[in-house]
mmCIF file of C-alpha atoms in Angstrom:
data_model
loop_
_atom_site.group_PDB
_atom_site.id
_atom_site.type_symbol
_atom_site.label_atom_id
_atom_site.label_comp_id
_atom_site.label_asym_id
_atom_site.label_seq_id
_atom_site.Cartn_x
_atom_site.Cartn_y
_atom_site.Cartn_z
ATOM 1 C CA MET A 209 -74.290 94.494 14.595
ATOM 2 C CA SER A 210 -75.785 93.718 11.258
ATOM 3 C CA THR A 211 -73.834 91.683 8.765
ATOM 4 C CA SER A 212 -76.786 90.793 6.551
ATOM 5 C CA GLN A 213 -76.773 92.143 2.994
ATOM 6 C CA ALA A 214 -79.545 94.512 1.947
ATOM 7 C CA SER A 215 -82.613 92.755 0.831
ATOM 8 C CA PRO A 216 -85.422 94.271 -1.323
ATOM 9 C CA GLU A 217 -87.959 93.303 1.358
ATOM 10 C CA TYR A 218 -88.361 93.736 5.120
ATOM 11 C CA THR A 219 -87.940 90.799 7.341
ATOM 12 C CA LEU A 220 -90.558 90.506 10.117
ATOM 13 C CA TYR A 221 -89.493 88.308 13.054
ATOM 14 C CA LEU A 222 -92.624 87.101 14.842
ATOM 15 C CA PHE A 223 -94.305 84.556 16.878
ATOM 16 C CA TRP A 224 -97.461 83.287 15.136
ATOM 17 C CA ILE A 225 -99.306 83.449 18.437
ATOM 18 C CA SER A 226 -97.881 86.774 19.557
ATOM 19 C CA TYR A 227 -100.058 89.798 20.480
ATOM 20 C CA PHE A 228 -98.074 92.456 18.647
ATOM 21 C CA SER A 229 -96.850 90.158 15.874
ATOM 22 C CA GLY A 230 -100.405 89.901 14.543
ATOM 23 C CA LYS A 231 -100.767 93.676 14.653
ATOM 24 C CA MET A 232 -97.631 94.221 12.518
ATOM 25 C CA GLN A 233 -98.486 91.517 10.073
ATOM 26 C CA ALA A 234 -101.955 92.951 9.407
ATOM 27 C CA TYR A 235 -100.529 96.473 9.058
ATOM 28 C CA LEU A 236 -97.733 95.414 6.622
ATOM 29 C CA ASN A 237 -100.246 93.364 4.568
ATOM 30 C CA TYR A 238 -102.639 96.349 4.422
ATOM 31 C CA LYS A 239 -99.984 98.658 3.294
ATOM 32 C CA ARG A 240 -98.601 96.102 0.753
ATOM 33 C CA ILE A 241 -95.107 96.587 2.194
ATOM 34 C CA PRO A 242 -92.991 93.728 0.814
ATOM 35 C CA HIS A 243 -91.875 91.490 3.574
ATOM 36 C CA ARG A 244 -91.153 87.968 4.714
ATOM 37 C CA CYS A 245 -92.043 86.404 8.052
ATOM 38 C CA VAL A 246 -89.585 84.395 10.188
ATOM 39 C CA GLU A 247 -90.537 82.705 13.372
ATOM 40 C CA PRO A 248 -87.201 82.532 15.261
ATOM 41 C CA GLN A 249 -85.987 79.697 17.547
ATOM 42 C CA TRP A 250 -85.292 80.799 21.115
ATOM 43 C CA SER A 251 -81.722 79.523 21.127
ATOM 44 C CA GLY A 252 -81.320 80.355 17.389
ATOM 45 C CA GLU A 253 -82.207 83.660 15.744
ATOM 46 C CA LEU A 254 -83.791 85.152 18.865
ATOM 47 C CA LEU A 255 -80.624 84.748 20.969
ATOM 48 C CA ARG A 256 -77.959 85.036 18.375
ATOM 49 C CA GLU A 257 -79.328 87.549 15.898
ATOM 50 C CA ILE A 258 -82.251 89.542 17.408
ATOM 51 C CA LEU A 259 -80.712 90.143 20.811
ATOM 52 C CA PRO A 260 -77.357 91.528 19.618
ATOM 53 C CA ASN A 261 -79.105 93.825 17.136
ATOM 54 C CA THR A 262 -81.963 95.063 19.268
ATOM 55 C CA GLY A 263 -80.963 94.461 22.947
ATOM 56 C CA LEU A 264 -84.157 92.518 23.266
ATOM 57 C CA MET A 265 -85.321 88.824 23.258
ATOM 58 C CA LYS A 266 -88.739 89.838 21.991
ATOM 59 C CA VAL A 267 -90.773 89.981 18.746
ATOM 60 C CA PRO A 268 -91.999 91.474 16.681
ATOM 61 C CA VAL A 269 -88.930 93.140 15.251
ATOM 62 C CA LEU A 270 -88.348 94.343 11.771
ATOM 63 C CA ARG A 271 -85.196 94.288 9.670
ATOM 64 C CA THR A 272 -85.283 96.842 6.925
ATOM 65 C CA PRO A 273 -84.059 96.360 3.377
ATOM 66 C CA LEU A 274 -80.964 98.510 4.433
ATOM 67 C CA GLY A 275 -80.236 96.318 7.381
ATOM 68 C CA GLU A 276 -81.643 98.563 10.161
ATOM 69 C CA TRP A 277 -83.356 96.919 13.053
ATOM 70 C CA LEU A 278 -86.695 98.220 14.361
ATOM 71 C CA ALA A 279 -88.617 97.388 17.542
ATOM 72 C CA ASP A 280 -91.883 98.370 19.234
ATOM 73 C CA SER A 281 -95.060 98.292 17.100
ATOM 74 C CA THR A 282 -96.244 101.816 17.832
ATOM 75 C CA PRO A 283 -93.191 103.755 16.691
ATOM 76 C CA MET A 284 -92.619 101.181 13.971
ATOM 77 C CA ILE A 285 -95.911 102.163 12.486
ATOM 78 C CA ASP A 286 -94.989 105.861 12.640
ATOM 79 C CA TRP A 287 -91.675 105.157 11.013
ATOM 80 C CA LEU A 288 -93.231 103.114 8.190
ATOM 81 C CA GLU A 289 -96.056 105.607 7.627
ATOM 82 C CA ALA A 290 -93.389 108.305 6.794
ATOM 83 C CA ARG A 291 -91.707 106.007 4.261
ATOM 84 C CA HIS A 292 -94.711 104.250 2.741
ATOM 85 C CA PRO A 293 -97.332 106.896 2.519
ATOM 86 C CA ASP A 294 -99.834 104.956 0.341
ATOM 87 C CA GLY A 295 -102.789 103.750 2.347
ATOM 88 C CA LYS A 296 -101.969 105.864 5.384
ATOM 89 C CA VAL A 297 -103.623 104.858 8.619
ATOM 90 C CA ILE A 298 -103.132 108.058 10.632
ATOM 91 C CA PRO A 299 -105.572 110.863 9.621
ATOM 92 C CA ASP A 300 -104.374 114.313 8.626
ATOM 93 C CA ASP A 301 -107.052 115.851 10.848
ATOM 94 C CA PRO A 302 -105.430 116.554 14.181
ATOM 95 C CA VAL A 303 -108.509 115.691 16.290
ATOM 96 C CA GLN A 304 -108.884 112.217 14.605
ATOM 97 C CA ALA A 305 -105.084 111.646 14.700
ATOM 98 C CA PHE A 306 -104.929 112.340 18.452
ATOM 99 C CA PHE A 307 -107.824 110.066 19.296
ATOM 100 C CA CYS A 308 -106.594 107.311 17.016
ATOM 101 C CA ARG A 309 -103.264 107.411 18.901
ATOM 102 C CA LEU A 310 -105.078 107.457 22.197
ATOM 103 C CA LEU A 311 -107.215 104.415 21.347
ATOM 104 C CA GLU A 312 -104.266 102.553 19.939
ATOM 105 C CA ASP A 313 -102.283 103.045 23.113
ATOM 106 C CA TYR A 314 -105.243 102.044 25.280
ATOM 107 C CA ALA A 315 -105.839 98.977 23.293
ATOM 108 C CA ASP A 316 -102.226 97.957 23.109
ATOM 109 C CA GLU A 317 -101.555 98.259 26.828
ATOM 110 C CA TRP A 318 -104.906 98.015 28.701
ATOM 111 C CA LEU A 319 -106.155 94.849 26.956
ATOM 112 C CA TRP A 320 -102.843 93.196 27.682
ATOM 113 C CA ARG A 321 -103.764 92.008 31.076
ATOM 114 C CA PRO A 322 -107.165 90.307 30.099
ATOM 115 C CA ALA A 323 -105.448 88.841 27.032
ATOM 116 C CA LEU A 324 -102.728 87.134 29.051
ATOM 117 C CA HIS A 325 -105.210 86.225 31.736
ATOM 118 C CA TYR A 326 -107.517 84.276 29.409
ATOM 119 C CA ARG A 327 -104.552 82.525 27.802
ATOM 120 C CA TRP A 328 -102.810 81.435 30.999
ATOM 121 C CA SER A 329 -105.566 81.156 33.633
ATOM 122 C CA TYR A 330 -107.961 78.779 31.731
ATOM 123 C CA THR A 331 -106.847 75.122 31.588
ATOM 124 C CA THR A 332 -107.880 74.530 27.936
ATOM 125 C CA ASP A 333 -106.138 77.649 26.707
ATOM 126 C CA GLN A 334 -102.942 77.223 28.746
ATOM 127 C CA GLN A 335 -102.619 73.556 27.610
ATOM 128 C CA ALA A 336 -103.137 74.474 23.960
ATOM 129 C CA LEU A 337 -100.741 77.436 23.898
ATOM 130 C CA SER A 338 -98.050 75.956 26.038
ATOM 131 C CA ARG A 339 -97.995 72.950 23.607
ATOM 132 C CA ARG A 340 -97.598 75.418 20.703
ATOM 133 C CA PHE A 341 -94.674 77.050 22.557
ATOM 134 C CA ALA A 342 -92.951 73.681 23.084
ATOM 135 C CA GLU A 343 -93.480 72.432 19.507
ATOM 136 C CA THR A 344 -92.259 75.630 17.632
ATOM 137 C CA PHE A 345 -89.773 78.187 18.955
ATOM 138 C CA LEU A 346 -88.798 76.029 21.909
ATOM 139 C CA SER A 347 -88.597 72.867 19.990
ATOM 140 C CA SER A 348 -84.810 72.809 20.129
ATOM 141 C CA GLN A 349 -84.794 72.516 23.857
ATOM 142 C CA PRO A 350 -83.450 69.163 25.087
ATOM 143 C CA ALA A 351 -86.390 68.421 27.413
ATOM 144 C CA PRO A 352 -89.393 66.431 26.210
ATOM 145 C CA ASN A 353 -92.202 68.698 24.917
ATOM 146 C CA PHE A 354 -94.537 67.869 27.814
ATOM 147 C CA ILE A 355 -91.933 69.089 30.265
ATOM 148 C CA THR A 356 -91.197 72.228 28.272
ATOM 149 C CA ALA A 357 -94.912 72.934 28.017
ATOM 150 C CA ALA A 358 -95.369 72.564 31.815
ATOM 151 C CA LEU A 359 -92.447 74.934 32.399
ATOM 152 C CA VAL A 360 -93.937 77.416 29.992
ATOM 153 C CA ARG A 361 -97.335 77.266 31.746
ATOM 154 C CA ARG A 362 -95.696 77.885 35.156
ATOM 155 C CA ARG A 363 -93.508 80.799 33.914
ATOM 156 C CA GLN A 364 -96.314 82.545 31.972
ATOM 157 C CA ARG A 365 -98.778 82.302 34.795
ATOM 158 C CA LEU A 366 -96.258 83.593 37.410
ATOM 159 C CA ILE A 367 -95.374 86.561 35.253
ATOM 160 C CA TYR A 368 -98.496 87.486 33.372
ATOM 161 C CA VAL A 369 -101.190 86.424 35.799
ATOM 162 C CA ASP A 370 -100.056 86.230 39.379
ATOM 163 C CA GLY A 371 -97.351 88.804 38.749
ATOM 164 C CA ASP A 372 -99.669 91.300 37.030
ATOM 165 C CA GLY A 373 -102.328 91.754 39.665
ATOM 166 C CA VAL A 374 -104.844 89.019 38.551
ATOM 167 C CA THR A 375 -106.248 87.563 41.760
ATOM 168 C CA ALA A 376 -109.527 86.027 42.991
ATOM 169 C CA GLN A 377 -110.477 89.726 43.962
ATOM 170 C CA THR A 378 -109.568 91.299 40.605
ATOM 171 C CA ARG A 379 -110.461 88.556 38.181
ATOM 172 C CA ALA A 380 -113.941 89.669 37.468
ATOM 173 C CA HIS A 381 -112.791 93.139 36.772
ATOM 174 C CA VAL A 382 -110.040 91.972 34.484
ATOM 175 C CA GLU A 383 -112.486 89.940 32.456
ATOM 176 C CA SER A 384 -114.924 92.838 32.381
ATOM 177 C CA ILE A 385 -112.323 94.805 30.431
ATOM 178 C CA TYR A 386 -112.622 92.319 27.635
ATOM 179 C CA LEU A 387 -116.404 91.906 27.812
ATOM 180 C CA ASP A 388 -117.054 95.630 27.909
ATOM 181 C CA THR A 389 -114.663 96.197 24.986
ATOM 182 C CA LEU A 390 -116.539 93.537 23.023
ATOM 183 C CA ASP A 391 -119.819 95.376 23.711
ATOM 184 C CA ARG A 392 -118.349 98.769 22.678
ATOM 185 C CA LEU A 393 -116.895 97.429 19.426
ATOM 186 C CA GLN A 394 -119.958 95.354 18.579
ATOM 187 C CA LYS A 395 -122.156 98.454 18.590
ATOM 188 C CA ILE A 396 -119.659 100.220 16.260
ATOM 189 C CA PHE A 397 -119.198 97.312 13.791
ATOM 190 C CA GLU A 398 -122.875 96.731 13.549
ATOM 191 C CA HIS A 399 -122.933 100.010 11.549
ATOM 192 C CA GLN A 400 -119.579 100.398 9.892
ATOM 193 C CA ASP A 401 -116.700 98.220 8.695
ATOM 194 C CA PHE A 402 -113.838 99.835 10.691
ATOM 195 C CA LEU A 403 -113.470 102.078 13.703
ATOM 196 C CA LEU A 404 -113.255 105.423 11.903
ATOM 197 C CA GLY A 405 -115.483 104.565 8.973
ATOM 198 C CA ASP A 406 -115.083 102.453 5.809
ATOM 199 C CA LYS A 407 -111.258 101.927 5.899
ATOM 200 C CA PRO A 408 -108.848 100.980 8.582
ATOM 201 C CA CYS A 409 -107.141 103.520 10.877
ATOM 202 C CA LEU A 410 -104.363 103.260 13.482
ATOM 203 C CA ALA A 411 -106.924 102.553 16.239
ATOM 204 C CA ASP A 412 -108.067 99.377 14.354
ATOM 205 C CA TYR A 413 -104.537 97.998 14.483
ATOM 206 C CA GLY A 414 -104.296 98.752 18.205
ATOM 207 C CA PHE A 415 -107.386 96.718 19.001
ATOM 208 C CA PHE A 416 -106.359 94.066 16.445
ATOM 209 C CA ALA A 417 -103.315 93.129 18.525
ATOM 210 C CA SER A 418 -105.293 91.435 21.297
ATOM 211 C CA MET A 419 -108.547 90.705 19.318
ATOM 212 C CA PHE A 420 -106.628 88.683 16.664
ATOM 213 C CA ARG A 421 -103.911 86.535 18.162
ATOM 214 C CA HIS A 422 -105.480 86.094 21.550
ATOM 215 C CA PHE A 423 -109.170 86.791 21.879
ATOM 216 C CA SER A 424 -110.362 85.507 18.463
ATOM 217 C CA LEU A 425 -108.075 82.437 18.449
ATOM 218 C CA ASP A 426 -107.570 81.266 22.037
ATOM 219 C CA PRO A 427 -110.392 78.776 22.902
ATOM 220 C CA THR A 428 -112.119 80.465 25.808
ATOM 221 C CA PRO A 429 -112.258 84.125 24.675
ATOM 222 C CA SER A 430 -112.858 83.062 21.055
ATOM 223 C CA LEU A 431 -116.104 81.332 22.076
ATOM 224 C CA ILE A 432 -117.143 84.418 24.005
ATOM 225 C CA MET A 433 -116.406 86.658 21.039
ATOM 226 C CA GLN A 434 -118.338 84.488 18.624
ATOM 227 C CA GLN A 435 -121.439 84.415 20.930
ATOM 228 C CA ARG A 436 -121.331 87.900 22.379
ATOM 229 C CA ALA A 437 -119.887 90.086 19.597
ATOM 230 C CA PRO A 438 -120.189 88.401 16.131
ATOM 231 C CA ALA A 439 -119.612 91.741 14.398
ATOM 232 C CA VAL A 440 -116.260 91.949 16.165
ATOM 233 C CA PHE A 441 -115.361 88.412 15.039
ATOM 234 C CA ALA A 442 -116.188 89.443 11.488
ATOM 235 C CA TRP A 443 -114.121 92.608 11.774
ATOM 236 C CA VAL A 444 -111.110 90.599 12.808
ATOM 237 C CA ALA A 445 -111.245 88.662 9.522
ATOM 238 C CA ARG A 446 -112.066 91.789 7.569
ATOM 239 C CA LEU A 447 -109.074 93.678 8.863
ATOM 240 C CA TRP A 448 -106.776 90.766 8.343
ATOM 241 C CA ASN A 449 -107.844 90.616 4.642
ATOM 242 C CA ALA A 450 -107.878 94.398 4.049
ATOM 243 C CA ARG A 451 -105.538 95.989 1.488
ATOM 244 C CA HIS A 452 -105.296 99.726 0.978
ATOM 245 C CA ASP A 453 -105.849 99.611 -2.741
ATOM 246 C CA ASP A 454 -109.016 97.578 -2.523
ATOM 247 C CA ALA A 455 -111.607 99.555 -4.522
ATOM 248 C CA GLN A 456 -114.345 98.446 -1.977
ATOM 249 C CA LEU A 457 -112.792 100.466 0.770
ATOM 250 C CA GLY A 458 -114.527 103.782 1.477
ATOM 251 C CA HIS A 459 -113.490 106.878 3.587
ATOM 252 C CA TRP A 460 -113.098 107.894 7.204
ATOM 253 C CA CYS A 461 -115.838 110.017 8.761
ATOM 254 C CA ALA A 462 -115.622 113.830 8.185
ATOM 255 C CA ALA A 463 -112.618 115.729 9.486
ATOM 256 C CA GLY A 464 -112.956 116.749 13.104
ATOM 257 C CA GLU A 465 -115.654 114.102 13.766
ATOM 258 C CA LEU A 466 -115.559 110.766 15.521
ATOM 259 C CA PRO A 467 -118.191 108.003 15.239
ATOM 260 C CA PRO A 468 -120.633 108.021 18.225
ATOM 261 C CA GLY A 469 -119.392 104.682 19.531
ATOM 262 C CA TRP A 470 -116.013 106.124 20.400
ATOM 263 C CA ASP A 471 -117.371 108.033 23.360
ATOM 264 C CA ALA A 472 -117.812 104.882 25.412
ATOM 265 C CA ILE A 473 -114.317 103.744 24.756
ATOM 266 C CA ILE A 474 -112.889 107.220 25.614
ATOM 267 C CA GLY A 475 -114.981 106.988 28.869
ATOM 268 C CA ASP A 476 -113.202 103.704 29.650
ATOM 269 C CA ILE A 477 -109.876 105.392 29.030
ATOM 270 C CA GLY A 478 -110.677 108.169 31.395
ATOM 271 C CA ALA A 479 -112.124 105.938 34.109
ATOM 272 C CA ALA A 480 -109.450 103.295 34.074
ATOM 273 C CA TYR A 481 -106.456 103.474 31.762
ATOM 274 C CA LEU A 482 -105.202 107.061 32.184
ATOM 275 C CA PRO A 483 -105.504 106.959 36.064
ATOM 276 C CA TYR A 484 -103.444 103.743 35.889
ATOM 277 C CA LEU A 485 -100.781 105.422 33.741
ATOM 278 C CA LEU A 486 -100.619 108.288 36.158
ATOM 279 C CA ALA A 487 -100.278 105.995 39.211
ATOM 280 C CA ASN A 488 -97.671 103.902 37.346
ATOM 281 C CA ALA A 489 -95.636 107.031 36.313
ATOM 282 C CA ARG A 490 -95.747 108.395 39.894
ATOM 283 C CA ALA A 491 -94.427 105.126 41.269
ATOM 284 C CA TRP A 492 -91.696 105.142 38.666
ATOM 285 C CA ARG A 493 -90.681 108.749 39.578
ATOM 286 C CA ASP A 494 -90.652 107.716 43.273
ATOM 287 C CA GLY A 495 -88.395 104.744 42.636
ATOM 288 C CA ARG A 496 -90.931 102.133 43.630
ATOM 289 C CA ARG A 497 -91.212 98.635 42.033
ATOM 290 C CA HIS A 498 -94.911 98.130 42.884
ATOM 291 C CA PHE A 499 -97.983 100.193 43.486
ATOM 292 C CA ASP A 500 -101.614 99.894 44.647
ATOM 293 C CA ILE A 501 -104.529 101.405 42.805
ATOM 294 C CA THR A 502 -108.332 101.183 42.904
ATOM 295 C CA ILE A 503 -109.828 101.040 39.392
ATOM 296 C CA GLN A 504 -113.565 101.239 38.854
ATOM 297 C CA GLY A 505 -114.161 99.989 42.421
ATOM 298 C CA THR A 506 -111.635 97.163 42.225
ATOM 299 C CA GLY A 507 -108.560 97.305 44.353
ATOM 300 C CA TYR A 508 -105.255 96.069 42.710
ATOM 301 C CA ARG A 509 -102.346 95.387 45.034
ATOM 302 C CA LYS A 510 -98.722 95.335 44.163
ATOM 303 C CA LEU A 511 -99.024 96.033 40.497
ATOM 304 C CA PRO A 512 -95.540 96.056 38.808
ATOM 305 C CA VAL A 513 -94.169 99.358 37.759
ATOM 306 C CA VAL A 514 -93.698 99.306 33.964
ATOM 307 C CA GLN A 515 -91.154 101.763 32.542
ATOM 308 C CA TYR A 516 -92.564 101.354 29.049
ATOM 309 C CA ARG A 517 -95.949 102.677 30.151
ATOM 310 C CA VAL A 518 -94.321 105.736 31.635
ATOM 311 C CA TRP A 519 -93.051 106.354 28.116
ATOM 312 C CA CYS A 520 -96.601 105.702 26.754
ATOM 313 C CA ARG A 521 -97.947 108.558 28.886
ATOM 314 C CA GLU A 522 -95.048 110.868 27.879
ATOM 315 C CA ARG A 523 -95.845 110.135 24.231
ATOM 316 C CA LEU A 524 -99.584 110.862 24.635
ATOM 317 C CA GLN A 525 -98.721 114.144 26.361
ATOM 318 C CA GLN A 526 -96.470 115.009 23.444
ATOM 319 C CA HIS A 527 -99.140 114.401 20.923
ATOM 320 C CA TYR A 528 -101.606 116.494 23.005
ATOM 321 C CA ALA A 529 -99.112 119.374 23.205
ATOM 322 C CA ALA A 530 -98.562 119.276 19.433
ATOM 323 C CA LEU A 531 -102.261 119.938 18.743
ATOM 324 C CA PRO A 532 -103.074 123.331 17.144
ATOM 325 C CA ASP A 533 -105.041 125.565 19.534
ATOM 326 C CA ALA A 534 -108.334 125.247 17.687
ATOM 327 C CA GLN A 535 -108.149 121.451 17.624
ATOM 328 C CA ARG A 536 -106.969 121.281 21.173
ATOM 329 C CA ALA A 537 -110.130 122.899 22.358
ATOM 330 C CA ALA A 538 -112.224 120.259 20.564
ATOM 331 C CA VAL A 539 -110.050 117.506 22.063
ATOM 332 C CA ASP A 540 -110.304 119.035 25.542
ATOM 333 C CA ASP A 541 -114.190 118.983 25.289
ATOM 334 C CA ARG A 542 -114.164 115.234 24.740
ATOM 335 C CA LEU A 543 -111.425 114.491 27.295
ATOM 336 C CA ILE A 544 -113.192 116.506 29.961
ATOM 337 C CA ALA A 545 -116.553 114.864 29.346
ATOM 338 C CA ALA A 546 -114.735 111.503 29.834
ATOM 339 C CA ASN A 547 -112.809 112.657 32.940
ATOM 340 C CA ALA A 548 -109.692 111.916 30.950
ATOM 341 C CA LEU A 549 -107.915 115.289 30.726
ATOM 342 C CA GLU A 550 -106.820 115.548 34.405
ATOM 343 C CA PRO A 551 -105.142 112.167 34.573
ATOM 344 C CA LEU A 552 -103.465 112.787 31.260
ATOM 345 C CA LEU A 553 -101.888 116.038 32.292
ATOM 346 C CA ALA A 554 -101.555 115.768 36.212
ATOM 347 C CA ASP A 555 -98.009 116.107 37.547
ATOM 348 C CA GLY A 556 -96.785 117.213 34.089
ATOM 349 C CA ARG A 557 -94.142 115.201 32.217
ATOM 350 C CA ILE A 558 -92.739 112.329 34.261
ATOM 351 C CA ALA A 559 -89.677 111.164 32.285
ATOM 352 C CA SER A 560 -89.311 107.487 31.589
ATOM 353 C CA GLY A 561 -85.783 107.596 30.355
ATOM 354 C CA LEU A 562 -86.593 104.651 28.141
ATOM 355 C CA TYR A 563 -85.416 106.063 24.753
ATOM 356 C CA ASP A 564 -82.881 108.698 25.921
ATOM 357 C CA ASP A 565 -80.060 107.344 23.775
ATOM 358 C CA VAL A 566 -81.941 106.190 20.612
ATOM 359 C CA GLU A 567 -84.900 107.329 18.501
ATOM 360 C CA PRO A 568 -87.536 104.633 18.414
ATOM 361 C CA PRO A 569 -88.123 102.359 16.616
ATOM 362 C CA LEU A 570 -84.419 102.246 15.626
ATOM 363 C CA CYS A 571 -82.266 99.899 17.672
ATOM 364 C CA LYS A 572 -78.660 100.029 18.564
ATOM 365 C CA PRO A 573 -76.550 96.919 18.276
ATOM 366 C CA ARG A 574 -74.773 95.694 21.399
ATOM 367 C CA ARG A 575 -72.106 93.189 22.225
ATOM 368 C CA TYR A 576 -72.839 90.390 24.772
ATOM 369 C CA GLY A 577 -70.245 88.217 26.442
ATOM 370 C CA ARG A 578 -70.718 84.512 26.923
ATOM 371 C CA LEU A 579 -71.958 84.814 30.476
ATOM 372 C CA GLU A 580 -74.525 87.421 29.498
ATOM 373 C CA MET A 581 -75.655 85.342 26.581
ATOM 374 C CA LEU A 582 -76.095 82.430 28.911
ATOM 375 C CA ARG A 583 -78.118 84.487 31.343
ATOM 376 C CA ARG A 584 -80.315 85.776 28.577
ATOM 377 C CA PHE A 585 -80.776 82.222 27.306
ATOM 378 C CA PHE A 586 -82.374 81.302 30.637
ATOM 379 C CA SER A 587 -84.135 84.538 31.538
ATOM 380 C CA GLY A 588 -85.009 86.260 28.186
ATOM 381 C CA THR A 589 -86.055 89.952 28.329
ATOM 382 C CA HIS A 590 -88.697 90.546 30.945
ATOM 383 C CA TRP A 591 -91.631 92.528 29.621
ATOM 384 C CA ARG A 592 -91.677 95.105 32.424
ATOM 385 C CA VAL A 593 -87.939 95.397 33.482
ATOM 386 C CA PRO A 594 -86.287 98.583 32.443
ATOM 387 C CA VAL A 595 -84.398 98.330 29.182
ATOM 388 C CA ALA A 596 -80.729 99.322 29.078
ATOM 389 C CA ARG A 597 -79.638 100.152 25.592
ATOM 390 C CA ALA A 598 -75.936 100.486 24.778
#
């Protein structure tokens, strides 16, 4: 359902404090893709325009100049790369392209838990961000701001902290994901401007999602970044300001090669993220809603099964299967060294069913009755509940 007339520019619907909104803003800016940014109201554009056109009450979403609606930052970037080739962020080299996709997926999904933990577990952070919620896209709610902010704090903590496996027993490990990532990135950015060399690649934008809107701006993790990893703090600003036609930008490293600092990150992926994706996919296949897993010696209990992350694993397997034989051997060597090949391929393809009726990032419009609109007004779209697309 799109009644809007074609516009010469894209419209990016976003929240200015949103994880993936910052990623898409930086990417669109780098590519110099004409766009305008709109922060929707919960009971306004989000409910009445974005939901009917995407089936989601989430941002970022993108409306194209032709009136198409796009959602999900990872396939959105693929879609835009094909239509705006200047300043490409995905290398032509198959080895580099595969590992860029692997690091982007890891950064998007595995840094989510610590990013939401720091925002909603620490008093200073939750007070500041809940106030931001209340004064912007929830400002049309009838309750006073202090009540709205308190409700936001309770909801966000229940869903993204208590409901996502962050407990007294797991908290140190959750925070170590952030701290270790800072250390990995600090070593890289002490020697080069971006992850793959002297210009941004897809992996940069994966890490930027959490490192910009959450870790570099929320009070507690921002102070940690400034003190522990100043080169990462500088990279955040550098990537935000990067434009593909800047004459000062250089090149990626030679085809077939990866910077030495990537090995430690791929090691983290093999030790933690891919085993998690495998366990999540098995639980989805078995029809479970929760699962237990021990990651790097820390036991997580009753983690929610996330359909989207079953699709993430499918997609990584597809990119792996598409590698030419010669390049697959080189990829295998790195994955085996990181204990990452087995959890990537174990049990074969476990189908998510997430996008069976639509090709992402394109969205299908859907009609909602009054009762369903009322339900969505109060519940929104839960981040981990399976998505039904009409």
